[in-house]
Every structure is written in structure tokens, then in C-alpha cells.
Amino acid sequence: MYGSYTGRSGARTRPGTGLRTGTAAAIGAVLLLAGCSSSDDGEKDGPSAAIGQQPKGGAPFWVDPDGTAARQAAGYAEYGDDRNAELIRKIARQPVGEWIGPDNAEDEVKGVTEAAEKADREALLVLYNIPHRDCGQFSKGGASDGNTYRAWLENVAKGIGDRRATVILEPDALLHLVDGCTPQEFHEERYDLLKGAVQRLKQQPGTTVYVDAGNAGWQSPDALFEPLQRAGVGEADGFAVNVSNFQTTAASTDFGKRLSAKVGNKPFVIDTSRNGNGPYDGGDPAENWCNPPGRALGETPTTRTGDDLIDAYLWIKRPGESDGNCKGGPNAGEWWPEYALGLAGQ
């Protein structure tokens, strides 16, 4: 467990599709039957047919009509639970980040970006495979070494091709250098990998890259700006704040602007997926980032932020997926329908 760093962004692995407890277990069987098949013209059949794209002007990112939340909503609807189905549709109807792990990266990224292109939208990708990831905690893993990571990144870039994609680069990777979680012996390599990733991804003509830069509750702009520069933010399109965390949009805006002023006025994006009620201050302070109760969905994804420095509000963390096996939650990244209902019902 990641004990002493109370501002931690939150555990994240590739999402599972598990359903847990109560009626959710029964609904799991319904989901398999509901299925949501595709017809030849690409239109969706079945209970998830209502899940489509948001208006392009303000929300240009792709909505997966067959994502986990969409299938959960379809299952509730098939089971006759219209109230919960509509709550989960609050999540299913919004674009969320597609977290790209170590396996079959080129095919996975190609599939997402091609689907987005077909819908005349842009893919939102989260790259999460840095070596020594998460310091051996809930989301430990990542590439085995630097060369493996570079080869993986090459596959990601090939999967993107010339299609439009916004990439959030390696949540927590920079912050774990700053807070001492990642051993010193790996620092130089990680800076090199992050900067190299920015440079490689920017060779793709339709790719926008934001380097993760933590959140308003974890480290200060004074501690971050030099590491962020070393990680290649100068060649990136900007940086991301509040990924998988719960800091309010106001606090994130203030934090982002103070950091931006120190890195050449770079713009930034804010993860608003679960920050509607702000951070949790109850229970064990060492775990107040992990599946905190009483949280809520934040501003829906949009590029119309009303602020020239804020490029977008995004749902980078996928609402409804666990931070880790704390407070009764499943493993990090697994779908947790009860928590999703709590977020959507606030």
C-alpha cells in the first residue's frame, strides 16, 4: 500500500469488467446476453443503442458506445432497474480515457483511434507503462526496462498513425521522482524515457501530448517545475493535473496556473471525473485518496473551459473503476458498480 503520500493520484491499472455484490452479480449474466452487437453499418443494436457521441464543438473526444459503463447500464435496463440504468448512463455518455497497458499496444491503440476516426472524434489515450510503475504499490508493474518501454512506445505511435489523439503521459511517473517514492537509481532513465516519449509522440501529425504533473494536494509548483521541464514539457502541448484525484476544479485551476507560469505559460488539462465534491478528509489520512466515500462526478468533458490556459476538462480516470482493494473495493482498475452509482447519484 502507498502509505505516507496522502496526495497520491490513485491506483490505476487496465480496467476490468467484473461486477460485484447484490444485484450486480445477476446483472453480469444479463450483460453477456445483452451483448451490444454491431451491425454492418456500424450502428449499435441492443440496450446500449442510446450511447452515442457528444456534440463535437465542445466535446470532440470519442465516446465508446460499448464501454464498461454502457454495458452496465444496458444490464440494469435489461434487468428492469431503470433508475440505476439512468445513473450509470451519466458516466457511459461521456468520453473517458482509454488506458493503454503493456500488451498488444499497437492493436489496442489502432482499434481505439480507428473507432474514434470513424465517429469523427478524437481518441483520448492514457499511457501507463513506465518501468518501476507505482513503486510496487496497488498499480505496480510497467515495462521491464527502458528498452522495452521504448519498443512499446513505438508500437503505441504506430497504432496512432496519422489519426487524431490526445495523450496523457504516464500518470504519477514524474511525481514519484519528486516525492522520493521511486529510487534514485531510476531517476535519470525515467526523465530520459518521459522526454523521449514526448518527442516520439509529437512525430505523429495528429497527436497532442500532456505530461502528468500531479495535483493540488501533492507537492507544490516550486517543487515541480524543474522536473517537469526535464521531462520534456517544453516540447509537449502542455501538462495534466488532478489525474485520478479529487481536488476541486478551482483548486486545480489555481495549481495549474501557478505551475504554468514557471514552465513558459504552457496550457493544461484538468481531470474532473470525480472531483464534484472535492477531496475526502475523513478516515485514515494515508488512504483518503483510495475509493473515498461520498465523492461525485465533476464537470463533464469539454474544451470550452472559458480560460485560455485550460485546454479541457477531461475524464481521464474512468469513473466507477476502483483505486485499489481498500474500503471494500476490488483490485485497482476493476469496475465497481456500487461506487459508480455513488458517484453518479451525488
Coordinates of C-alpha atoms in Angstrom, one line a residue:
M1 CA 0.0 0.0 0.0
Y2 CA 1.1 3.5 -0.7
G3 CA 1.0 4.7 2.8
S4 CA 2.7 8.0 3.6
Y5 CA 2.0 10.0 0.5
T6 CA -1.6 11.3 1.1
G7 CA -1.9 13.3 -2.0
R8 CA -1.3 10.3 -4.3
S9 CA -3.2 10.4 -7.6
G10 CA -4.8 7.0 -7.1
A11 CA -4.1 3.4 -8.3
R12 CA -4.8 2.7 -11.9
T13 CA -4.5 -0.5 -13.9
R14 CA -6.1 -1.5 -17.1
P15 CA -9.8 -1.6 -16.4
G16 CA -11.6 -4.9 -15.7
T17 CA -15.2 -5.7 -16.3
G18 CA -16.0 -7.5 -13.1
L19 CA -19.4 -7.0 -11.4
R20 CA -19.7 -7.3 -7.7
T21 CA -22.2 -8.0 -5.0
G22 CA -26.0 -7.8 -4.8
T23 CA -28.0 -7.5 -8.0
A24 CA -24.8 -6.7 -9.9
A25 CA -23.8 -10.3 -9.9
A26 CA -27.1 -11.3 -11.5
I27 CA -26.8 -8.4 -14.0
G28 CA -23.4 -9.8 -15.0
A29 CA -25.2 -12.7 -16.8
V30 CA -27.6 -10.3 -18.4
L31 CA -24.7 -8.3 -19.8
L32 CA -23.3 -11.3 -21.6
L33 CA -26.7 -11.8 -23.2
A34 CA -27.4 -8.1 -23.9
G35 CA -24.1 -8.1 -25.8
C36 CA -24.5 -4.9 -27.8
S37 CA -23.6 -6.3 -31.2
S38 CA -22.5 -4.2 -34.2
S39 CA -24.4 -4.2 -37.5
D40 CA -22.7 -3.9 -40.8
D41 CA -23.1 -0.2 -40.9
G42 CA -21.5 0.4 -37.5
E43 CA -24.8 1.2 -35.7
K44 CA -25.2 -0.4 -32.3
D45 CA -28.1 -2.8 -31.6
G46 CA -29.5 -3.6 -28.2
P47 CA -29.9 -1.8 -24.9
S48 CA -26.8 0.4 -25.3
A49 CA -28.1 2.0 -28.5
A50 CA -28.7 5.3 -26.8
I51 CA -25.0 5.8 -26.0
G52 CA -23.7 8.0 -28.8
Q53 CA -21.3 10.9 -29.3
Q54 CA -21.4 14.2 -27.6
P55 CA -21.7 17.4 -29.8
K56 CA -18.4 17.8 -31.4
G57 CA -18.0 21.5 -30.8
G58 CA -17.5 21.3 -27.1
A59 CA -16.6 17.6 -26.6
P60 CA -14.5 16.4 -29.5
F61 CA -13.4 13.2 -27.8
W62 CA -14.7 9.7 -28.6
V63 CA -17.4 8.0 -26.5
D64 CA -17.1 4.2 -26.6
P65 CA -20.7 3.0 -27.1
D66 CA -19.8 -0.4 -25.8
G67 CA -17.6 0.5 -22.8
T68 CA -18.0 -1.0 -19.4
A69 CA -20.3 1.7 -18.2
A70 CA -22.5 1.3 -21.3
R71 CA -22.7 -2.4 -20.8
Q72 CA -23.5 -1.9 -17.1
A73 CA -26.3 0.5 -17.9
A74 CA -27.6 -2.0 -20.5
G75 CA -27.6 -4.7 -17.9
Y76 CA -29.5 -2.6 -15.4
A77 CA -32.1 -1.7 -18.1
E78 CA -32.5 -5.3 -19.1
Y79 CA -32.9 -6.3 -15.5
G80 CA -35.7 -3.7 -15.2
D81 CA -33.7 -1.3 -12.9
D82 CA -34.4 1.9 -14.8
R83 CA -33.2 4.2 -12.0
N84 CA -29.7 2.7 -11.8
A85 CA -29.5 2.4 -15.6
E86 CA -30.0 6.1 -16.0
L87 CA -27.5 6.9 -13.2
I88 CA -24.8 4.8 -15.0
R89 CA -25.6 6.4 -18.3
K90 CA -24.3 9.7 -16.8
I91 CA -20.9 8.0 -17.0
A92 CA -21.5 6.0 -20.1
R93 CA -22.4 9.0 -22.2
Q94 CA -19.2 10.9 -21.6
P95 CA -15.8 10.3 -23.2
V96 CA -13.3 8.7 -20.8
G97 CA -9.6 7.9 -21.1
E98 CA -8.5 4.7 -22.7
W99 CA -5.7 3.4 -20.5
I100 CA -3.0 1.6 -22.6
G101 CA -1.1 -1.1 -20.8
P102 CA 1.8 -3.4 -21.9
D103 CA 0.1 -6.0 -24.0
N104 CA -0.8 -5.6 -27.7
A105 CA -0.4 -1.9 -27.6
E106 CA -0.3 -1.3 -31.3
D107 CA -3.5 -3.2 -32.0
E108 CA -5.3 -1.7 -29.0
V109 CA -4.4 1.9 -29.9
K110 CA -5.2 1.3 -33.5
G111 CA -8.6 -0.1 -32.6
V112 CA -9.4 2.9 -30.4
T113 CA -8.1 5.6 -32.8
E114 CA -9.9 4.0 -35.8
A115 CA -13.2 3.8 -33.9
A116 CA -12.8 7.5 -33.0
E117 CA -11.9 8.5 -36.5
K118 CA -14.9 6.6 -37.8
A119 CA -17.1 8.6 -35.4
D120 CA -15.4 11.8 -36.5
R121 CA -14.0 12.2 -33.0
E122 CA -10.6 12.2 -31.3
A123 CA -9.2 9.4 -29.1
L124 CA -8.2 10.1 -25.5
L125 CA -5.4 7.8 -24.5
V126 CA -3.6 7.4 -21.2
L127 CA -0.1 5.8 -21.4
Y128 CA 0.7 3.9 -18.3
N129 CA 3.6 1.6 -18.6
I130 CA 6.7 3.3 -17.2
P131 CA 9.3 0.9 -15.7
H132 CA 9.0 0.6 -11.8
R133 CA 5.5 1.9 -12.0
D134 CA 3.7 3.0 -8.8
C135 CA 6.7 2.0 -6.6
G136 CA 5.4 -1.6 -6.2
Q137 CA 2.0 -0.5 -4.8
F138 CA -1.6 -1.2 -6.0
S139 CA -0.7 -0.5 -9.6
K140 CA 2.8 -1.9 -9.7
G141 CA 4.1 -3.1 -13.0
G142 CA 5.1 -1.4 -16.2
A143 CA 7.7 -2.2 -18.8
S144 CA 10.6 -4.4 -17.5
D145 CA 13.3 -1.9 -18.6
G146 CA 13.9 1.2 -20.6
N147 CA 14.4 -0.5 -24.0
T148 CA 11.2 -2.5 -23.5
Y149 CA 9.4 0.8 -22.8
R150 CA 10.8 2.4 -25.9
A151 CA 9.7 -0.5 -28.1
W152 CA 6.3 -0.4 -26.5
L153 CA 6.0 3.4 -27.2
E154 CA 7.0 2.8 -30.8
N155 CA 4.1 0.4 -31.1
V156 CA 1.8 3.0 -29.5
A157 CA 2.9 5.6 -32.0
K158 CA 2.3 3.1 -34.9
G159 CA -1.1 2.4 -33.5
I160 CA -2.0 6.1 -33.6
G161 CA -0.7 6.7 -37.1
D162 CA -2.0 9.9 -38.5
R163 CA -5.3 9.8 -36.6
R164 CA -6.2 12.4 -34.0
A165 CA -5.3 11.5 -30.4
T166 CA -4.8 13.3 -27.2
V167 CA -2.3 11.5 -24.9
I168 CA -1.9 11.9 -21.2
L169 CA 1.6 10.7 -20.5
E170 CA 2.4 8.4 -17.6
P171 CA 0.3 9.4 -14.5
D172 CA 2.5 9.6 -11.3
A173 CA 5.7 8.9 -13.1
L174 CA 7.1 12.4 -12.6
L175 CA 5.7 12.9 -9.1
H176 CA 7.2 9.7 -7.9
L177 CA 10.6 11.2 -8.8
V178 CA 9.9 14.3 -6.8
D179 CA 8.4 12.7 -3.7
G180 CA 11.2 10.1 -3.4
C181 CA 9.0 7.1 -3.9
T182 CA 10.9 6.0 -7.0
P183 CA 14.5 5.0 -6.0
Q184 CA 17.2 7.5 -7.1
E185 CA 18.9 4.9 -9.3
F186 CA 16.0 5.0 -11.7
H187 CA 15.6 8.8 -11.9
E188 CA 17.8 9.6 -14.9
E189 CA 16.4 6.8 -17.0
R190 CA 12.8 7.9 -16.2
Y191 CA 13.5 11.5 -17.2
D192 CA 15.0 10.3 -20.4
L193 CA 12.0 8.0 -21.1
L194 CA 9.5 10.7 -20.5
K195 CA 11.2 13.3 -22.6
G196 CA 11.8 10.7 -25.3
A197 CA 8.1 9.7 -25.2
V198 CA 7.1 13.3 -25.8
Q199 CA 9.5 13.6 -28.7
R200 CA 8.3 10.4 -30.3
L201 CA 4.6 11.0 -29.9
K202 CA 4.9 14.5 -31.4
Q203 CA 6.2 13.0 -34.6
Q204 CA 2.6 11.8 -35.2
P205 CA 0.9 14.6 -37.0
G206 CA -2.4 14.4 -35.2
T207 CA -1.2 13.8 -31.6
T208 CA -1.4 16.2 -28.7
V209 CA 0.6 15.3 -25.6
Y210 CA 0.1 16.4 -21.9
V211 CA 2.7 15.3 -19.3
D212 CA 1.2 14.4 -16.0
A213 CA 2.0 16.9 -13.2
G214 CA 0.2 15.7 -10.1
N215 CA -2.5 17.6 -8.3
A216 CA -3.1 20.5 -5.9
G217 CA -2.8 18.3 -2.8
W218 CA 0.5 16.7 -3.7
Q219 CA 3.7 18.8 -4.0
S220 CA 3.9 22.4 -5.0
P221 CA 4.7 24.2 -8.3
D222 CA 8.0 25.2 -6.8
A223 CA 9.0 21.6 -6.4
L224 CA 7.6 20.5 -9.7
F225 CA 8.6 22.9 -12.4
E226 CA 12.2 21.9 -12.9
P227 CA 11.4 18.2 -13.0
L228 CA 8.5 18.9 -15.4
Q229 CA 10.9 20.7 -17.7
R230 CA 13.4 17.8 -17.5
A231 CA 10.5 15.5 -18.5
G232 CA 10.0 17.4 -21.8
V233 CA 7.1 19.7 -21.1
G234 CA 8.7 22.3 -23.3
E235 CA 8.2 20.1 -26.4
A236 CA 4.8 18.8 -25.2
D237 CA 1.5 20.6 -25.7
G238 CA 1.1 21.1 -22.0
F239 CA 0.6 19.2 -18.8
A240 CA -2.3 17.4 -16.9
V241 CA -3.4 17.9 -13.3
N242 CA -5.6 16.1 -10.9
V243 CA -5.4 12.7 -12.7
S244 CA -7.5 10.2 -10.7
N245 CA -7.7 12.6 -7.8
F246 CA -10.5 14.6 -6.2
Q247 CA -9.2 18.2 -5.9
T248 CA -11.8 20.8 -6.9
T249 CA -11.6 22.4 -10.3
A250 CA -11.0 25.8 -8.6
A251 CA -8.0 24.4 -6.7
S252 CA -6.7 22.6 -9.8
T253 CA -7.0 25.8 -11.8
D254 CA -5.0 27.7 -9.3
F255 CA -2.4 25.0 -9.0
G256 CA -2.2 24.6 -12.8
K257 CA -1.8 28.3 -13.4
R258 CA 1.0 28.7 -10.8
L259 CA 2.8 25.8 -12.4
S260 CA 2.2 27.1 -15.9
A261 CA 3.8 30.4 -15.0
K262 CA 7.0 28.5 -14.2
V263 CA 7.1 26.5 -17.4
G264 CA 6.6 29.0 -20.1
N265 CA 2.9 29.5 -19.7
K266 CA 2.1 26.1 -21.0
P267 CA -1.6 25.2 -21.1
F268 CA -3.0 22.3 -19.1
V269 CA -6.0 20.0 -18.8
I270 CA -7.8 19.0 -15.6
D271 CA -9.2 15.6 -14.7
T272 CA -12.8 16.4 -13.4
S273 CA -14.0 12.8 -13.5
R274 CA -14.6 12.5 -9.7
N275 CA -14.0 16.0 -8.2
G276 CA -17.6 17.1 -7.8
N277 CA -17.5 17.1 -4.0
G278 CA -13.8 17.8 -3.7
P279 CA -11.2 15.7 -1.7
Y280 CA -12.1 13.4 1.2
D281 CA -10.8 14.4 4.6
G282 CA -12.2 11.5 6.7
G283 CA -10.7 8.2 7.9
D284 CA -7.0 7.4 7.7
P285 CA -5.2 10.3 6.0
A286 CA -2.8 7.8 4.4
E287 CA -5.7 6.3 2.4
N288 CA -8.0 9.3 1.8
W289 CA -7.2 9.0 -1.9
C290 CA -8.3 5.4 -2.2
N291 CA -12.0 4.9 -3.0
P292 CA -13.2 7.7 -0.8
P293 CA -16.9 7.7 0.0
G294 CA -19.3 10.5 -0.8
R295 CA -17.5 11.7 -3.9
A296 CA -19.3 12.9 -7.1
L297 CA -18.8 13.3 -10.8
G298 CA -17.3 16.7 -11.8
E299 CA -17.7 18.9 -14.8
T300 CA -18.4 16.9 -17.9
P301 CA -15.6 16.7 -20.5
T302 CA -15.3 19.8 -22.7
T303 CA -12.8 22.0 -24.5
R304 CA -15.0 25.1 -23.7
T305 CA -13.5 26.0 -20.4
G306 CA -13.6 29.7 -20.7
D307 CA -10.0 30.0 -19.8
D308 CA -7.2 30.3 -22.4
L309 CA -4.7 28.3 -20.2
I310 CA -7.1 25.4 -19.6
D311 CA -7.3 23.4 -22.8
A312 CA -10.0 21.0 -21.5
Y313 CA -11.8 19.4 -18.6
L314 CA -11.4 15.6 -19.2
W315 CA -12.5 12.4 -17.5
I316 CA -9.0 10.8 -17.5
K317 CA -9.8 8.4 -14.7
R318 CA -12.7 6.2 -15.6
P319 CA -15.4 6.8 -13.1
G320 CA -16.6 3.6 -11.5
E321 CA -13.2 1.9 -11.6
S322 CA -11.6 1.1 -8.3
D323 CA -8.5 2.8 -6.9
G324 CA -7.4 -0.4 -5.2
N325 CA -8.6 -3.1 -2.7
C326 CA -9.3 -0.6 0.1
K327 CA -12.7 0.4 1.7
G328 CA -14.2 -2.8 0.2
G329 CA -13.2 -2.1 -3.3
P330 CA -11.9 -4.7 -5.9
N331 CA -8.4 -4.6 -7.4
A332 CA -7.1 -1.3 -8.9
G333 CA -8.8 -0.6 -12.2
E334 CA -11.6 -3.1 -11.8
W335 CA -15.2 -1.9 -12.4
W336 CA -17.1 -1.4 -9.2
P337 CA -20.8 -0.7 -9.9
E338 CA -21.7 0.3 -6.4
Y339 CA -19.0 3.0 -6.4
A340 CA -20.1 4.1 -9.9
L341 CA -23.7 4.5 -8.6
G342 CA -22.4 6.6 -5.7
L343 CA -20.5 9.0 -7.9
A344 CA -23.4 9.4 -10.3
G345 CA -26.0 9.7 -7.6
Q346 CA -24.5 12.6 -5.7

